[in-house]
Tab-separated table of C-alpha atoms in Angstrom:
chain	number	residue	atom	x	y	z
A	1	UNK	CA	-47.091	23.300	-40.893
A	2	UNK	CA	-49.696	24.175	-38.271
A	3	UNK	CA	-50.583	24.887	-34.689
A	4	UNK	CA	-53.360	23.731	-33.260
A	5	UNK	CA	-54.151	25.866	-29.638
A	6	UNK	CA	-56.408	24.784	-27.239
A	7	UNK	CA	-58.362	27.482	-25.230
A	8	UNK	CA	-59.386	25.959	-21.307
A	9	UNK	CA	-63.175	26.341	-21.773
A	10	UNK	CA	-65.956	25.101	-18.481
A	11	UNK	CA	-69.388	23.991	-19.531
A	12	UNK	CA	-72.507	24.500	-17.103
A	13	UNK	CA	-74.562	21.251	-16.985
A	14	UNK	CA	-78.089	20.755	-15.812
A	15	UNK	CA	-81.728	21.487	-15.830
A	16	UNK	CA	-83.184	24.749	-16.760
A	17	UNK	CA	-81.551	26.229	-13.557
A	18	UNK	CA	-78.627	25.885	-16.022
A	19	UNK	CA	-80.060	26.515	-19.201
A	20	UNK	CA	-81.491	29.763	-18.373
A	21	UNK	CA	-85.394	28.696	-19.177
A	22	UNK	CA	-87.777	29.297	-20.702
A	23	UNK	CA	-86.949	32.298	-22.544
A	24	UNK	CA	-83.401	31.993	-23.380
A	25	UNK	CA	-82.964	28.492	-24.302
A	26	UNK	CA	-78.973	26.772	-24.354
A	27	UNK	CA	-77.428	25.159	-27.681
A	28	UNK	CA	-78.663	21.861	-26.693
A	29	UNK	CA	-82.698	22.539	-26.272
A	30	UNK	CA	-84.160	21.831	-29.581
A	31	UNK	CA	-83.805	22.242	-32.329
A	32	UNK	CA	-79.465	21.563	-31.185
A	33	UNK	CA	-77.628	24.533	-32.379
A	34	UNK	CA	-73.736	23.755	-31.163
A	35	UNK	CA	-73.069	27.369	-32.791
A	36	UNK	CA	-75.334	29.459	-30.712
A	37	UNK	CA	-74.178	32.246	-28.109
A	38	UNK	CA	-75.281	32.285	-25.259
A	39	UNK	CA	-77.181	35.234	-23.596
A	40	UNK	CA	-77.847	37.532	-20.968
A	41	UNK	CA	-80.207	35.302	-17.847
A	42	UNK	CA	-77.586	32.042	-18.598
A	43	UNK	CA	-75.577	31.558	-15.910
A	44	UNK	CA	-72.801	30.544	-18.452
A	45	UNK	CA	-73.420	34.067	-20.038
A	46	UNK	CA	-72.571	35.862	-16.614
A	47	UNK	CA	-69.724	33.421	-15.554
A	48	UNK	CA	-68.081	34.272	-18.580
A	49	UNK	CA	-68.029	37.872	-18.187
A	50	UNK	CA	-66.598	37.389	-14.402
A	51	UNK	CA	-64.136	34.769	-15.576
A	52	UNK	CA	-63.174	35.843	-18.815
A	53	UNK	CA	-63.140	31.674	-19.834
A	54	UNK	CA	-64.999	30.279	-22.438
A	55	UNK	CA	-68.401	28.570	-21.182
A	56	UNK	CA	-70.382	26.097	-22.667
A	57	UNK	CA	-74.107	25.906	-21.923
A	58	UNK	CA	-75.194	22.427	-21.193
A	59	UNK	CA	-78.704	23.000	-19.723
A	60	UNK	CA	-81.284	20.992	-20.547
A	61	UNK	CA	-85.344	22.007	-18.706
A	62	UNK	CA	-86.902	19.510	-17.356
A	63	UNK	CA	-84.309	16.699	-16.882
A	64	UNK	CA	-83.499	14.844	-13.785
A	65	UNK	CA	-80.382	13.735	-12.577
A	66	UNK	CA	-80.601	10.386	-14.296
A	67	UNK	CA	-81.192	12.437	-17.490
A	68	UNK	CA	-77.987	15.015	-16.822
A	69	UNK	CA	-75.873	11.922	-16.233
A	70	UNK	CA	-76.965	9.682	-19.000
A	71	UNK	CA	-75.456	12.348	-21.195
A	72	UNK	CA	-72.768	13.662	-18.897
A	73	UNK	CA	-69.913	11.901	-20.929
A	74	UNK	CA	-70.447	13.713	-24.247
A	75	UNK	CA	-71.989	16.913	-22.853
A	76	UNK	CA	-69.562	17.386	-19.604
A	77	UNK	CA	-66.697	15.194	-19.940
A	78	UNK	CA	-66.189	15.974	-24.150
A	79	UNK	CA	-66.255	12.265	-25.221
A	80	UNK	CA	-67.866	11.010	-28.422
A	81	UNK	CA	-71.055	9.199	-26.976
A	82	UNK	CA	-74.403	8.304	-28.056
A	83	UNK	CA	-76.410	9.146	-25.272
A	84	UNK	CA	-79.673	7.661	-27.015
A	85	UNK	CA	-81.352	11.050	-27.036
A	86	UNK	CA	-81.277	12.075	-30.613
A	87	UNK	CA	-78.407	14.536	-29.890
A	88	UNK	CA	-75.229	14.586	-31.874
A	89	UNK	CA	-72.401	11.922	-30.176
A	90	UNK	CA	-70.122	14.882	-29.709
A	91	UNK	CA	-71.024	18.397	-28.431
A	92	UNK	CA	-67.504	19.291	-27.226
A	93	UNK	CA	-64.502	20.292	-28.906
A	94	UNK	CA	-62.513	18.657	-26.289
A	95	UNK	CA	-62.157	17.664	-22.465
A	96	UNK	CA	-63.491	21.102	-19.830
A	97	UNK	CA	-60.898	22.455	-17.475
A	98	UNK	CA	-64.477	22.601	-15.224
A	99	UNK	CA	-68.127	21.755	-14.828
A	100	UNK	CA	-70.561	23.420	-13.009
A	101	UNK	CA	-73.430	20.705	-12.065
A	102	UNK	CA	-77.006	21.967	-10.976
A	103	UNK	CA	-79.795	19.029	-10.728
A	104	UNK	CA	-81.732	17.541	-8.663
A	105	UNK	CA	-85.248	19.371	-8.367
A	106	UNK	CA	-86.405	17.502	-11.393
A	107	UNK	CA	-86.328	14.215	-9.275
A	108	UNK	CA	-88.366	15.645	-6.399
A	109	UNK	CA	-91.104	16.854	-8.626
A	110	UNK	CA	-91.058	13.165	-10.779
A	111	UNK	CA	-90.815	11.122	-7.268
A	112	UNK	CA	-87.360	9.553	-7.791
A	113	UNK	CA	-86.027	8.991	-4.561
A	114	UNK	CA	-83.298	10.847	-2.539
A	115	UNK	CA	-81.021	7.931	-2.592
A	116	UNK	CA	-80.973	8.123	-6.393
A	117	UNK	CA	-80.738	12.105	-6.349
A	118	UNK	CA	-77.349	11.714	-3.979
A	119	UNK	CA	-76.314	7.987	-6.260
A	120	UNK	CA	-76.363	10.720	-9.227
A	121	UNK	CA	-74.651	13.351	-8.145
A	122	UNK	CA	-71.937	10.942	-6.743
A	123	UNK	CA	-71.211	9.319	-9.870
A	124	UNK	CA	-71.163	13.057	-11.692
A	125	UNK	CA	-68.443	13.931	-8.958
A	126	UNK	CA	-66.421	10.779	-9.271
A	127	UNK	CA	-65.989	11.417	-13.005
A	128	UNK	CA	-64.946	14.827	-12.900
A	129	UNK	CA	-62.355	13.487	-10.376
A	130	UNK	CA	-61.035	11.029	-12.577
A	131	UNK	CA	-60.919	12.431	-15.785
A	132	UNK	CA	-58.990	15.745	-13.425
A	133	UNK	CA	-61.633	17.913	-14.332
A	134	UNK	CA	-62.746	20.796	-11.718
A	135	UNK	CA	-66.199	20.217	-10.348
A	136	UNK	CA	-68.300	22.719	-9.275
A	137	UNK	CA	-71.870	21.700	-7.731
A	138	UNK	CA	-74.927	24.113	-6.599
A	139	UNK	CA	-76.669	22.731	-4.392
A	140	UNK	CA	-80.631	22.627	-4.802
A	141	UNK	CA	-82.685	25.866	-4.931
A	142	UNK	CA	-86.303	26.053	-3.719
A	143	UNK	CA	-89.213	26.430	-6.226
A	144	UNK	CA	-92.891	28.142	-6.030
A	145	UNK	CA	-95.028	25.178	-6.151
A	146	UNK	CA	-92.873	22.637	-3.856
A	147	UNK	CA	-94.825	20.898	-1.739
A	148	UNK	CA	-93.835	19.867	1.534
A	149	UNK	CA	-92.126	16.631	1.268
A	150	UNK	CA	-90.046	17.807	-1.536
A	151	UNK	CA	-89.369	20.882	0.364
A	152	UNK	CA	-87.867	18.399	3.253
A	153	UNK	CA	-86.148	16.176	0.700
A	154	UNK	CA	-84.236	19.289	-1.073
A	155	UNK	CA	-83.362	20.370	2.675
A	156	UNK	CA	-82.178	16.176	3.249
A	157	UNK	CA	-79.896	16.554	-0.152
A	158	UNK	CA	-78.258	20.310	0.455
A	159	UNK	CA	-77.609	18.960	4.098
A	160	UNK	CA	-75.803	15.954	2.695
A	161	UNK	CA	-73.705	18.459	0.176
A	162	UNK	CA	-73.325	21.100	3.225
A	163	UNK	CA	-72.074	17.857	5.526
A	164	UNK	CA	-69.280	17.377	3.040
A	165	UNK	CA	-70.708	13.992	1.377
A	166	UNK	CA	-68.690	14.830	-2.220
A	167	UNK	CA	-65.305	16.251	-0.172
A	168	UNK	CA	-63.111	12.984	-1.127
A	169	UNK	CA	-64.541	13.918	-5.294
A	170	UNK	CA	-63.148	17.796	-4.719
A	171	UNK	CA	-66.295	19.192	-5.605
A	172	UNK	CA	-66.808	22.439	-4.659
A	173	UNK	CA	-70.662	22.673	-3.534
A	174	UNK	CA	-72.201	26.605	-3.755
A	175	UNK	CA	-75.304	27.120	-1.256
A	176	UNK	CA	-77.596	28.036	-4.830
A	177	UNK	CA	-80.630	27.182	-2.140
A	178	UNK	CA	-79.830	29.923	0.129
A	179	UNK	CA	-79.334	32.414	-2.487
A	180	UNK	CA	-82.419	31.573	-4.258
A	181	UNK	CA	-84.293	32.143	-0.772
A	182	UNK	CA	-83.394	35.094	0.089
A	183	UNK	CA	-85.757	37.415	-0.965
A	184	UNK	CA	-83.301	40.791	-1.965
A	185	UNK	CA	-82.230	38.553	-4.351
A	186	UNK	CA	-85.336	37.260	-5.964
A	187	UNK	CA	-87.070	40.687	-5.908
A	188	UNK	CA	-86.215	41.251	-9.731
């Protein structure tokens, strides 16, 4: 006879904002290596020494939203799905007690609209909700090279996260853009 246990694990799910890029890659960045730990500079690293829970880094660079939910069923949500990216169908051991979502930027810089941005995020929210999954979102941080436009579409987005847009979803939304602003912050 045997007991199987199953330890409440969260998985971080994103862009490199998530994946802690470039230089310390997450298990899904190629080559996929479901076994690797993750590091010091991954935001699942640090949340797991604060919450002493078992994080799974989910991070891809580069993607958009479109991308990050495409996959979101396998890589968030622990179901076997082919995602038609060449990854394996199952990256999870099981379903998250939480996600932490953090996308968006991608979209701005690849001229997908705001509408699809907010569609995105929506449909991210509405399946944590139903699958009773905790759902954490950051909201989206400034970059370097923004231009203007973008600049006024990431304000248009956070404003529709600040204004409560995902409330009825439960999804917690942290103010990532004002942190990454501030400049004490960003010195190092």
């Amino acid at each position: 006879d045997s007991i199987r246990v199953s330890v409440p694990f969260w998985v971080v799910i994103g862009d490199s904002q998530a994946e802690g890029h470039p230089a310390t890659h997450g298990r899904l960045h190629s080559p996929v290596n479901l076994t690797k730990a993750d590091v010091t500079g991954q935001l699942s690293f640090h949340l797991r020494g604060l919450t002493n829970y078992r994080w799974f880094n989910h991070g891809i660079g580069g993607q958009t939203s479109t991308q990050v939910l495409n996959r979101f069923d396998r890589d968030a949500l622990g179901r076997t799905y082919d995602a038609g990216d060449g990854l394996p169908t199952r990256t999870l051991s099981g379903k998250p007690v939480g996600v932490v979502i953090i996308a968006g930027i991608n979209d701005l810089y690849s001229g997908i609209t705001v509408a699809t941005v907010k569609s995105n995020l929506t449909q991210m929210a509405v399946k944590c909700q139903s699958e009773g999954i905790y759902c954490v979102m950051l909201n989206i941080p400034g970059d370097e090279i923004i231009t203007e436009t973008q600049a006024k579409q990431v304000d248009e987005i956070n404003q529709w996260l600040r204004d409560g847009a995902l409330n009825a979803y439960n999804v917690a939304v942290v103010d990532y853009n004002t942190w990454w602003r501030d400049p004490t912050f960003n010195d190092n």
